[in-house]
């Protein structure tokens, strides 16, 4: 089959790397980068490190309001589809690139496959939740990372085309954990000792665009009593700067530029705990066996909380400080994201679909 894959934001580059490798064994992939993320450290470095093929199309949509970003992607993907006439499209995750890509294809009656289908936070104030729900309802193949995701879809009446394949991020981590540990010098560069520091990432609008929340998080991090490494997402840098907080951060907070995948993996692997509002990082923390403190009131990755390795604290200063001091899961973990090989399992589904298309 000829398959158009849509990527545009950092977590999608990570997810497409293992799947693209598998896909190209049997199928023709046309890779489209929407340009939602464009800074070299948010985009180019992932293509190099993860050896993702050069995109066939770069749509250069850049930043903008949700409507503008989504609309530009929709219009530009449509042109690509008219030209390429693919058999199907693959979209990843829950970003504006995901929804716009899926919508362009569905309107042209092109089969859509959604990788990471069925996730729900049940929080409509998150743009990602809207993107997820709508994308799932216009996709014909739904590749679910967890059993919870399968159940979420069933609750919405979606039972056909649902494939519980496990999580492609397990593949990405499996391929790269050893490489990261061999190649990355991030601990040396930052003069860190194994398990004697925290890592934090913050980029959700609920935390960045809300000054009180960001102040509360930063205040809590200041009480950590150890180095807190903070790779700054461009959105967060902008707001910290707007709020005049960037130059007066507590001294134990070490702000650095966004990291590539290998350095980030190594940094997380060596951390005592991770604090984050990212979905992907909650999962990676779990897979690495590092306790995760989630700076949100809800999560799509409920299994990590049920298993005792993730705790939801929102932006509440007291709860964050308490979790930094007290949260110490020790039990063993289940394989909630499936075993290695989700990429291969997805391609097996596509192979059988291809046989019925041709
Ligand atoms: C997006 C996704 C989110 C995902 C995240 C990963 C949506 C709605 N959100 O959020 O699901 O978890 O990516 O990072 O699609 N910017 C730059 N350089 C870049 C990219 C962004 O400076 O390379 C700045 C721009 O000012 C932009 C802002 O960051 O307005 C936010 O970028 P955007 O793509 O809108 O959303 P994210 O917050 O990154």
mmCIF file of C-alpha atoms and ligand atoms in Angstrom:
data_model
loop_
_atom_site.group_PDB
_atom_site.id
_atom_site.type_symbol
_atom_site.label_atom_id
_atom_site.label_comp_id
_atom_site.label_asym_id
_atom_site.label_seq_id
_atom_site.Cartn_x
_atom_site.Cartn_y
_atom_site.Cartn_z
ATOM 1 C CA UNK A 1 0.000 0.000 0.000
ATOM 2 C CA UNK A 2 0.946 3.627 -0.372
ATOM 3 C CA UNK A 3 0.619 5.155 3.090
ATOM 4 C CA UNK A 4 0.864 8.825 4.006
ATOM 5 C CA UNK A 5 2.141 9.367 7.566
ATOM 6 C CA UNK A 6 1.519 12.706 9.250
ATOM 7 C CA UNK A 7 3.880 13.997 11.919
ATOM 8 C CA UNK A 8 4.390 17.503 13.236
ATOM 9 C CA UNK A 9 5.187 17.608 16.932
ATOM 10 C CA UNK A 10 7.976 16.165 19.038
ATOM 11 C CA UNK A 11 6.155 13.119 20.486
ATOM 12 C CA UNK A 12 5.061 12.107 16.994
ATOM 13 C CA UNK A 13 8.623 11.955 15.720
ATOM 14 C CA UNK A 14 9.415 9.500 18.534
ATOM 15 C CA UNK A 15 6.367 7.332 17.769
ATOM 16 C CA UNK A 16 6.863 7.278 14.016
ATOM 17 C CA UNK A 17 10.532 6.220 14.168
ATOM 18 C CA UNK A 18 10.027 2.498 14.961
ATOM 19 C CA UNK A 19 6.828 2.221 12.945
ATOM 20 C CA UNK A 20 8.266 3.874 9.847
ATOM 21 C CA UNK A 21 11.141 1.377 9.902
ATOM 22 C CA UNK A 22 8.714 -1.572 9.967
ATOM 23 C CA UNK A 23 6.306 -0.013 7.494
ATOM 24 C CA UNK A 24 8.889 0.509 4.793
ATOM 25 C CA UNK A 25 9.658 -3.224 4.642
ATOM 26 C CA UNK A 26 6.369 -3.961 2.853
ATOM 27 C CA UNK A 27 4.775 -0.643 1.970
ATOM 28 C CA UNK A 28 5.526 2.711 0.385
ATOM 29 C CA UNK A 29 5.502 5.482 2.985
ATOM 30 C CA UNK A 30 5.085 9.161 2.109
ATOM 31 C CA UNK A 31 6.193 11.097 5.188
ATOM 32 C CA UNK A 32 4.611 14.509 5.795
ATOM 33 C CA UNK A 33 5.998 16.927 8.416
ATOM 34 C CA UNK A 34 3.411 19.615 9.124
ATOM 35 C CA UNK A 35 5.955 21.974 10.686
ATOM 36 C CA UNK A 36 3.937 22.388 13.918
ATOM 37 C CA UNK A 37 7.250 22.049 15.738
ATOM 38 C CA UNK A 38 10.067 23.705 13.828
ATOM 39 C CA UNK A 39 12.911 24.679 16.179
ATOM 40 C CA UNK A 40 15.958 22.430 15.541
ATOM 41 C CA UNK A 41 15.883 21.099 19.108
ATOM 42 C CA UNK A 42 12.145 20.365 18.839
ATOM 43 C CA UNK A 43 12.342 18.702 15.422
ATOM 44 C CA UNK A 44 15.576 18.179 13.425
ATOM 45 C CA UNK A 45 17.499 16.490 16.237
ATOM 46 C CA UNK A 46 14.825 13.759 16.497
ATOM 47 C CA UNK A 47 15.050 12.955 12.790
ATOM 48 C CA UNK A 48 18.840 12.637 13.057
ATOM 49 C CA UNK A 49 19.036 10.652 16.304
ATOM 50 C CA UNK A 50 16.152 8.303 15.536
ATOM 51 C CA UNK A 51 17.141 7.957 11.875
ATOM 52 C CA UNK A 52 13.726 8.932 10.648
ATOM 53 C CA UNK A 53 13.684 9.258 6.850
ATOM 54 C CA UNK A 54 13.667 12.788 5.463
ATOM 55 C CA UNK A 55 10.060 13.973 5.069
ATOM 56 C CA UNK A 56 8.737 13.915 1.511
ATOM 57 C CA UNK A 57 6.718 17.040 2.273
ATOM 58 C CA UNK A 58 7.283 19.828 4.772
ATOM 59 C CA UNK A 59 4.161 21.946 5.207
ATOM 60 C CA UNK A 60 5.751 24.783 7.213
ATOM 61 C CA UNK A 61 2.623 25.686 9.151
ATOM 62 C CA UNK A 62 4.500 26.935 12.240
ATOM 63 C CA UNK A 63 2.812 28.417 15.306
ATOM 64 C CA UNK A 64 -0.572 30.089 15.511
ATOM 65 C CA UNK A 65 -3.951 29.851 17.165
ATOM 66 C CA UNK A 66 -5.548 26.401 17.212
ATOM 67 C CA UNK A 67 -7.949 27.297 14.413
ATOM 68 C CA UNK A 68 -5.244 28.751 12.215
ATOM 69 C CA UNK A 69 -2.771 25.933 12.805
ATOM 70 C CA UNK A 70 -5.390 23.214 12.299
ATOM 71 C CA UNK A 71 -6.854 24.952 9.244
ATOM 72 C CA UNK A 72 -3.501 25.434 7.531
ATOM 73 C CA UNK A 73 -2.591 21.784 8.050
ATOM 74 C CA UNK A 74 -5.983 20.662 6.762
ATOM 75 C CA UNK A 75 -5.642 22.661 3.537
ATOM 76 C CA UNK A 76 -2.035 21.684 2.898
ATOM 77 C CA UNK A 77 -2.495 17.985 3.650
ATOM 78 C CA UNK A 78 -5.413 17.917 1.248
ATOM 79 C CA UNK A 79 -3.112 19.092 -1.550
ATOM 80 C CA UNK A 80 -0.625 16.337 -0.716
ATOM 81 C CA UNK A 81 -3.392 13.740 -0.764
ATOM 82 C CA UNK A 82 -4.707 14.951 -4.106
ATOM 83 C CA UNK A 83 -1.263 14.603 -5.554
ATOM 84 C CA UNK A 84 -0.266 11.297 -3.935
ATOM 85 C CA UNK A 85 -3.598 9.424 -4.046
ATOM 86 C CA UNK A 86 -2.568 7.098 -1.182
ATOM 87 C CA UNK A 87 -4.376 3.952 -0.032
ATOM 88 C CA UNK A 88 -4.379 5.118 3.552
ATOM 89 C CA UNK A 89 -3.136 7.606 6.109
ATOM 90 C CA UNK A 90 -1.498 7.084 9.490
ATOM 91 C CA UNK A 91 -1.773 9.706 12.220
ATOM 92 C CA UNK A 92 -0.225 9.686 15.691
ATOM 93 C CA UNK A 93 -1.380 10.820 19.109
ATOM 94 C CA UNK A 94 -3.467 13.883 19.825
ATOM 95 C CA UNK A 95 -2.016 17.072 18.410
ATOM 96 C CA UNK A 96 -3.503 19.568 15.987
ATOM 97 C CA UNK A 97 -1.488 17.797 13.263
ATOM 98 C CA UNK A 98 -3.250 14.522 14.148
ATOM 99 C CA UNK A 99 -6.768 15.893 13.848
ATOM 100 C CA UNK A 100 -6.134 18.014 10.759
ATOM 101 C CA UNK A 101 -4.420 15.156 8.932
ATOM 102 C CA UNK A 102 -7.158 12.677 9.780
ATOM 103 C CA UNK A 103 -9.900 15.095 8.783
ATOM 104 C CA UNK A 104 -8.330 15.875 5.400
ATOM 105 C CA UNK A 105 -8.084 12.154 4.625
ATOM 106 C CA UNK A 106 -11.520 11.165 5.928
ATOM 107 C CA UNK A 107 -13.204 13.828 3.782
ATOM 108 C CA UNK A 108 -11.460 12.384 0.745
ATOM 109 C CA UNK A 109 -12.593 8.861 1.706
ATOM 110 C CA UNK A 110 -9.054 7.764 2.414
ATOM 111 C CA UNK A 111 -8.737 5.148 5.140
ATOM 112 C CA UNK A 112 -7.322 6.593 8.378
ATOM 113 C CA UNK A 113 -5.316 4.606 10.937
ATOM 114 C CA UNK A 114 -4.828 6.210 14.359
ATOM 115 C CA UNK A 115 -1.796 5.188 16.360
ATOM 116 C CA UNK A 116 -2.425 5.712 20.101
ATOM 117 C CA UNK A 117 -6.203 5.542 19.732
ATOM 118 C CA UNK A 118 -8.727 5.447 22.562
ATOM 119 C CA UNK A 119 -6.958 7.557 25.159
ATOM 120 C CA UNK A 120 -9.116 9.851 27.228
ATOM 121 C CA UNK A 121 -8.489 12.315 30.046
ATOM 122 C CA UNK A 122 -12.228 13.182 30.130
ATOM 123 C CA UNK A 123 -11.120 16.797 30.333
ATOM 124 C CA UNK A 124 -12.583 18.795 27.455
ATOM 125 C CA UNK A 125 -10.579 21.863 28.389
ATOM 126 C CA UNK A 126 -7.481 20.145 26.948
ATOM 127 C CA UNK A 127 -7.119 20.739 23.198
ATOM 128 C CA UNK A 128 -5.617 17.250 22.973
ATOM 129 C CA UNK A 129 -8.821 15.648 24.311
ATOM 130 C CA UNK A 130 -10.867 17.222 21.514
ATOM 131 C CA UNK A 131 -8.273 16.089 18.985
ATOM 132 C CA UNK A 132 -8.327 12.526 20.330
ATOM 133 C CA UNK A 133 -12.079 12.080 20.392
ATOM 134 C CA UNK A 134 -12.630 13.513 16.923
ATOM 135 C CA UNK A 135 -9.725 11.624 15.373
ATOM 136 C CA UNK A 136 -10.943 8.312 16.779
ATOM 137 C CA UNK A 137 -14.420 8.873 15.379
ATOM 138 C CA UNK A 138 -13.132 9.408 11.819
ATOM 139 C CA UNK A 139 -10.542 6.625 11.886
ATOM 140 C CA UNK A 140 -11.231 3.144 10.567
ATOM 141 C CA UNK A 141 -8.222 1.459 12.129
ATOM 142 C CA UNK A 142 -7.696 2.179 15.802
ATOM 143 C CA UNK A 143 -4.390 1.030 17.225
ATOM 144 C CA UNK A 144 -4.789 1.020 21.003
ATOM 145 C CA UNK A 145 -1.811 1.032 23.378
ATOM 146 C CA UNK A 146 -3.754 -0.217 26.420
ATOM 147 C CA UNK A 147 -6.844 -2.196 27.393
ATOM 148 C CA UNK A 148 -8.250 0.975 28.953
ATOM 149 C CA UNK A 149 -8.102 2.592 25.522
ATOM 150 C CA UNK A 150 -10.092 -0.296 24.017
ATOM 151 C CA UNK A 151 -12.741 0.134 26.743
ATOM 152 C CA UNK A 152 -12.904 3.900 26.209
ATOM 153 C CA UNK A 153 -13.650 3.363 22.530
ATOM 154 C CA UNK A 154 -16.316 0.758 23.322
ATOM 155 C CA UNK A 155 -18.035 3.283 25.616
ATOM 156 C CA UNK A 156 -18.281 5.613 22.633
ATOM 157 C CA UNK A 157 -19.674 2.866 20.435
ATOM 158 C CA UNK A 158 -16.458 2.176 18.527
ATOM 159 C CA UNK A 159 -15.796 -1.561 18.381
ATOM 160 C CA UNK A 160 -14.929 -2.234 14.717
ATOM 161 C CA UNK A 161 -11.351 -1.861 13.493
ATOM 162 C CA UNK A 162 -10.013 -1.724 17.068
ATOM 163 C CA UNK A 163 -6.605 -3.385 17.479
ATOM 164 C CA UNK A 164 -4.976 -3.635 20.918
ATOM 165 C CA UNK A 165 -1.391 -3.709 19.661
ATOM 166 C CA UNK A 166 0.457 -2.187 22.622
ATOM 167 C CA UNK A 167 2.450 1.003 22.612
ATOM 168 C CA UNK A 168 4.975 1.990 19.931
ATOM 169 C CA UNK A 169 6.824 4.043 22.551
ATOM 170 C CA UNK A 170 7.843 0.745 24.150
ATOM 171 C CA UNK A 171 9.620 -0.033 20.872
ATOM 172 C CA UNK A 172 11.246 3.405 20.728
ATOM 173 C CA UNK A 173 12.504 3.037 24.287
ATOM 174 C CA UNK A 174 13.650 -0.542 23.771
ATOM 175 C CA UNK A 175 15.727 0.397 20.693
ATOM 176 C CA UNK A 176 17.266 3.471 22.286
ATOM 177 C CA UNK A 177 17.784 2.946 26.025
ATOM 178 C CA UNK A 178 21.111 1.191 25.592
ATOM 179 C CA UNK A 179 22.233 3.621 22.882
ATOM 180 C CA UNK A 180 21.381 6.531 25.164
ATOM 181 C CA UNK A 181 23.322 5.049 28.030
ATOM 182 C CA UNK A 182 26.387 4.512 25.759
ATOM 183 C CA UNK A 183 26.297 7.750 23.831
ATOM 184 C CA UNK A 184 24.760 10.433 26.007
ATOM 185 C CA UNK A 185 27.102 12.568 28.130
ATOM 186 C CA UNK A 186 24.303 14.635 29.641
ATOM 187 C CA UNK A 187 24.997 13.600 33.241
ATOM 188 C CA UNK A 188 28.654 14.551 32.883
ATOM 189 C CA UNK A 189 27.784 17.792 31.102
ATOM 190 C CA UNK A 190 25.437 18.851 33.907
ATOM 191 C CA UNK A 191 27.709 17.370 36.626
ATOM 192 C CA UNK A 192 24.946 15.180 38.003
ATOM 193 C CA UNK A 193 25.141 12.123 40.167
ATOM 194 C CA UNK A 194 22.935 9.173 39.398
ATOM 195 C CA UNK A 195 19.627 9.293 41.386
ATOM 196 C CA UNK A 196 20.555 12.565 43.125
ATOM 197 C CA UNK A 197 18.473 14.961 41.034
ATOM 198 C CA UNK A 198 14.961 15.480 39.693
ATOM 199 C CA UNK A 199 13.836 16.116 36.123
ATOM 200 C CA UNK A 200 10.853 18.331 35.378
ATOM 201 C CA UNK A 201 8.982 19.160 32.180
ATOM 202 C CA UNK A 202 6.041 21.555 31.913
ATOM 203 C CA UNK A 203 4.316 22.665 28.737
ATOM 204 C CA UNK A 204 0.524 22.213 29.084
ATOM 205 C CA UNK A 205 -1.465 25.434 28.684
ATOM 206 C CA UNK A 206 -3.203 24.731 32.041
ATOM 207 C CA UNK A 207 0.184 25.150 33.743
ATOM 208 C CA UNK A 208 1.993 27.636 31.506
ATOM 209 C CA UNK A 209 -0.741 30.081 30.536
ATOM 210 C CA UNK A 210 -1.891 30.305 34.162
ATOM 211 C CA UNK A 211 0.532 32.391 36.196
ATOM 212 C CA UNK A 212 -0.611 31.160 39.618
ATOM 213 C CA UNK A 213 -0.099 27.523 38.584
ATOM 214 C CA UNK A 214 3.334 28.155 37.143
ATOM 215 C CA UNK A 215 4.379 30.084 40.275
ATOM 216 C CA UNK A 216 3.108 27.312 42.485
ATOM 217 C CA UNK A 217 5.046 24.652 40.541
ATOM 218 C CA UNK A 218 8.252 26.689 40.518
ATOM 219 C CA UNK A 219 7.871 27.442 44.236
ATOM 220 C CA UNK A 220 7.539 23.738 45.010
ATOM 221 C CA UNK A 221 10.567 22.853 42.893
ATOM 222 C CA UNK A 222 12.546 25.426 44.855
ATOM 223 C CA UNK A 223 11.895 23.379 48.001
ATOM 224 C CA UNK A 224 13.201 20.127 46.491
ATOM 225 C CA UNK A 225 16.547 20.254 48.282
ATOM 226 C CA UNK A 226 18.418 18.861 45.276
ATOM 227 C CA UNK A 227 19.140 19.892 41.660
ATOM 228 C CA UNK A 228 16.036 20.048 39.485
ATOM 229 C CA UNK A 229 16.839 19.813 35.783
ATOM 230 C CA UNK A 230 14.286 21.689 33.707
ATOM 231 C CA UNK A 231 14.495 21.328 29.890
ATOM 232 C CA UNK A 232 12.365 24.261 28.790
ATOM 233 C CA UNK A 233 9.668 23.887 26.160
ATOM 234 C CA UNK A 234 9.434 27.082 24.034
ATOM 235 C CA UNK A 235 5.898 27.722 25.323
ATOM 236 C CA UNK A 236 7.095 27.585 28.935
ATOM 237 C CA UNK A 237 10.121 29.773 28.240
ATOM 238 C CA UNK A 238 7.832 32.375 26.728
ATOM 239 C CA UNK A 239 5.488 32.436 29.725
ATOM 240 C CA UNK A 240 8.266 32.395 32.340
ATOM 241 C CA UNK A 241 9.754 35.349 30.535
ATOM 242 C CA UNK A 242 6.389 37.174 30.227
ATOM 243 C CA UNK A 243 5.803 36.683 33.958
ATOM 244 C CA UNK A 244 9.350 37.999 34.688
ATOM 245 C CA UNK A 245 10.154 34.701 36.450
ATOM 246 C CA UNK A 246 12.889 33.364 34.177
ATOM 247 C CA UNK A 247 15.757 35.319 35.742
ATOM 248 C CA UNK A 248 14.696 34.836 39.356
ATOM 249 C CA UNK A 249 14.182 31.076 39.502
ATOM 250 C CA UNK A 250 15.228 29.266 42.701
ATOM 251 C CA UNK A 251 18.946 28.425 42.543
ATOM 252 C CA UNK A 252 18.489 24.650 42.543
ATOM 253 C CA UNK A 253 16.502 24.800 39.272
ATOM 254 C CA UNK A 254 18.778 24.244 36.295
ATOM 255 C CA UNK A 255 17.125 25.495 33.123
ATOM 256 C CA UNK A 256 18.379 23.954 29.887
ATOM 257 C CA UNK A 257 17.237 23.925 26.257
ATOM 258 C CA UNK A 258 14.861 21.132 25.136
ATOM 259 C CA UNK A 259 16.859 17.911 24.812
ATOM 260 C CA UNK A 260 17.049 15.354 22.035
ATOM 261 C CA UNK A 261 15.614 11.904 22.654
ATOM 262 C CA UNK A 262 18.857 10.190 23.697
ATOM 263 C CA UNK A 263 19.917 12.838 26.222
ATOM 264 C CA UNK A 264 16.362 13.012 27.587
ATOM 265 C CA UNK A 265 16.199 9.226 27.997
ATOM 266 C CA UNK A 266 19.535 9.168 29.792
ATOM 267 C CA UNK A 267 18.551 12.092 32.014
ATOM 268 C CA UNK A 268 15.238 10.436 32.951
ATOM 269 C CA UNK A 269 16.885 7.049 33.497
ATOM 270 C CA UNK A 270 19.301 8.550 36.012
ATOM 271 C CA UNK A 271 16.742 10.692 37.858
ATOM 272 C CA UNK A 272 15.474 10.014 41.360
ATOM 273 C CA UNK A 273 12.000 11.175 40.336
ATOM 274 C CA UNK A 274 10.381 12.857 37.353
ATOM 275 C CA UNK A 275 7.805 15.655 37.505
ATOM 276 C CA UNK A 276 5.825 16.324 34.341
ATOM 277 C CA UNK A 277 2.579 17.356 32.700
ATOM 278 C CA UNK A 278 3.451 15.474 29.496
ATOM 279 C CA UNK A 279 1.634 12.280 28.591
ATOM 280 C CA UNK A 280 4.619 10.631 26.914
ATOM 281 C CA UNK A 281 6.961 11.294 29.810
ATOM 282 C CA UNK A 282 4.577 9.689 32.328
ATOM 283 C CA UNK A 283 4.812 6.576 30.208
ATOM 284 C CA UNK A 284 8.568 6.735 29.777
ATOM 285 C CA UNK A 285 9.046 7.213 33.529
ATOM 286 C CA UNK A 286 6.974 4.092 34.117
ATOM 287 C CA UNK A 287 8.893 2.067 31.544
ATOM 288 C CA UNK A 288 12.196 3.213 33.030
ATOM 289 C CA UNK A 289 11.037 2.394 36.566
ATOM 290 C CA UNK A 290 11.378 5.981 37.788
ATOM 291 C CA UNK A 291 8.652 7.390 40.102
ATOM 292 C CA UNK A 292 6.536 9.991 38.309
ATOM 293 C CA UNK A 293 4.819 13.007 39.871
ATOM 294 C CA UNK A 294 2.247 14.296 37.408
ATOM 295 C CA UNK A 295 1.486 18.013 37.445
ATOM 296 C CA UNK A 296 -2.093 17.491 36.299
ATOM 297 C CA UNK A 297 -5.430 16.642 37.891
ATOM 298 C CA UNK A 298 -6.055 13.757 35.478
ATOM 299 C CA UNK A 299 -4.187 11.425 33.162
ATOM 300 C CA UNK A 300 -4.821 9.278 30.109
ATOM 301 C CA UNK A 301 -2.314 6.781 31.462
ATOM 302 C CA UNK A 302 -4.387 5.633 34.434
ATOM 303 C CA UNK A 303 -2.572 2.293 34.617
ATOM 304 C CA UNK A 304 0.603 4.026 35.801
ATOM 305 C CA UNK A 305 -1.348 5.506 38.729
ATOM 306 C CA UNK A 306 -3.180 2.242 39.503
ATOM 307 C CA UNK A 307 0.158 0.472 39.514
ATOM 308 C CA UNK A 308 1.454 2.909 42.131
ATOM 309 C CA UNK A 309 4.264 4.459 40.030
ATOM 310 C CA UNK A 310 2.567 7.746 39.200
ATOM 311 C CA UNK A 311 0.814 10.248 41.459
ATOM 312 C CA UNK A 312 -1.424 13.122 40.331
ATOM 313 C CA UNK A 313 -0.753 16.355 42.203
ATOM 314 C CA UNK A 314 -1.926 19.081 39.807
ATOM 315 C CA UNK A 315 -0.259 22.440 40.382
ATOM 316 C CA UNK A 316 -0.788 22.309 44.157
ATOM 317 C CA UNK A 317 2.407 23.459 45.848
ATOM 318 C CA UNK A 318 1.887 21.494 49.054
ATOM 319 C CA UNK A 319 1.073 18.270 47.223
ATOM 320 C CA UNK A 320 4.061 18.653 44.888
ATOM 321 C CA UNK A 321 6.457 19.203 47.792
ATOM 322 C CA UNK A 322 4.987 16.257 49.684
ATOM 323 C CA UNK A 323 5.338 13.997 46.640
ATOM 324 C CA UNK A 324 8.942 15.114 46.076
ATOM 325 C CA UNK A 325 9.711 14.161 49.694
ATOM 326 C CA UNK A 326 7.491 11.145 50.256
ATOM 327 C CA UNK A 327 6.459 9.442 47.016
ATOM 328 C CA UNK A 328 8.560 6.298 46.828
ATOM 329 C CA UNK A 329 6.893 3.405 44.986
ATOM 330 C CA UNK A 330 8.698 0.130 45.405
ATOM 331 C CA UNK A 331 6.443 -2.590 44.022
ATOM 332 C CA UNK A 332 7.009 -4.393 40.744
ATOM 333 C CA UNK A 333 5.392 -3.205 37.541
ATOM 334 C CA UNK A 334 2.991 -4.873 35.169
ATOM 335 C CA UNK A 335 3.383 -4.725 31.390
ATOM 336 C CA UNK A 336 0.550 -2.244 30.975
ATOM 337 C CA UNK A 337 1.806 -0.923 27.638
ATOM 338 C CA UNK A 338 2.293 -4.331 26.067
ATOM 339 C CA UNK A 339 5.494 -6.040 25.043
ATOM 340 C CA UNK A 340 8.065 -4.839 22.514
ATOM 341 C CA UNK A 341 6.784 -5.184 18.940
ATOM 342 C CA UNK A 342 3.764 -2.879 18.678
ATOM 343 C CA UNK A 343 5.172 -1.482 15.415
ATOM 344 C CA UNK A 344 5.324 -4.952 13.890
ATOM 345 C CA UNK A 345 1.818 -5.744 15.105
ATOM 346 C CA UNK A 346 0.476 -2.566 13.486
ATOM 347 C CA UNK A 347 2.173 -3.390 10.197
ATOM 348 C CA UNK A 348 0.704 -6.913 10.327
ATOM 349 C CA UNK A 349 -2.774 -5.352 10.487
ATOM 350 C CA UNK A 350 -1.876 -3.068 7.573
ATOM 351 C CA UNK A 351 -0.570 -6.047 5.563
ATOM 352 C CA UNK A 352 -3.912 -7.803 5.882
ATOM 353 C CA UNK A 353 -5.762 -4.580 5.040
ATOM 354 C CA UNK A 354 -3.508 -4.152 1.990
ATOM 355 C CA UNK A 355 -4.429 -7.617 0.775
ATOM 356 C CA UNK A 356 -8.103 -6.673 0.877
ATOM 357 C CA UNK A 357 -7.515 -3.260 -0.824
ATOM 358 C CA UNK A 358 -5.633 -4.755 -3.810
HETATM 359 C C1 LIG B 1 1.876 20.291 21.168
HETATM 360 C C2 LIG B 1 0.648 19.398 21.261
HETATM 361 C C3 LIG B 1 0.736 18.537 22.514
HETATM 362 C C4 LIG B 1 2.079 17.816 22.631
HETATM 363 C C5 LIG B 1 3.193 18.855 22.524
HETATM 364 C C6 LIG B 1 4.576 18.252 22.634
HETATM 365 C C7 LIG B 1 -1.408 20.358 20.288
HETATM 366 C C8 LIG B 1 -2.698 21.010 20.601
HETATM 367 N N1 LIG B 1 -0.574 20.191 21.348
HETATM 368 O O1 LIG B 1 1.799 21.225 22.241
HETATM 369 O O2 LIG B 1 -0.314 17.587 22.465
HETATM 370 O O3 LIG B 1 2.163 17.163 23.881
HETATM 371 O O4 LIG B 1 3.051 19.538 21.267
HETATM 372 O O5 LIG B 1 5.556 19.245 22.759
HETATM 373 O O6 LIG B 1 -1.163 20.016 19.155
HETATM 374 N N2 LIG B 1 7.075 26.727 19.635
HETATM 375 C C9 LIG B 1 8.351 27.131 19.291
HETATM 376 N N3 LIG B 1 9.125 26.262 18.570
HETATM 377 C C10 LIG B 1 8.685 25.048 18.177
HETATM 378 C C11 LIG B 1 7.377 24.653 18.520
HETATM 379 C C12 LIG B 1 6.594 25.498 19.249
HETATM 380 O O7 LIG B 1 8.795 28.207 19.634
HETATM 381 O O8 LIG B 1 9.449 24.311 17.519
HETATM 382 C C13 LIG B 1 6.260 27.631 20.465
HETATM 383 C C14 LIG B 1 5.326 28.509 19.706
HETATM 384 O O9 LIG B 1 5.310 29.756 20.305
HETATM 385 C C15 LIG B 1 3.980 27.861 19.887
HETATM 386 C C16 LIG B 1 4.126 27.203 21.236
HETATM 387 O O10 LIG B 1 5.507 26.857 21.350
HETATM 388 O O11 LIG B 1 2.934 28.768 19.820
HETATM 389 C C17 LIG B 1 3.309 25.961 21.411
HETATM 390 O O12 LIG B 1 3.469 25.056 20.311
HETATM 391 P P1 LIG B 1 2.223 24.174 19.812
HETATM 392 O O13 LIG B 1 2.667 23.283 18.747
HETATM 393 O O14 LIG B 1 1.071 25.070 19.552
HETATM 394 O O15 LIG B 1 1.775 23.349 21.061
HETATM 395 P P2 LIG B 1 2.624 22.592 22.158
HETATM 396 O O16 LIG B 1 2.412 23.310 23.433
HETATM 397 O O17 LIG B 1 4.014 22.294 21.735
#
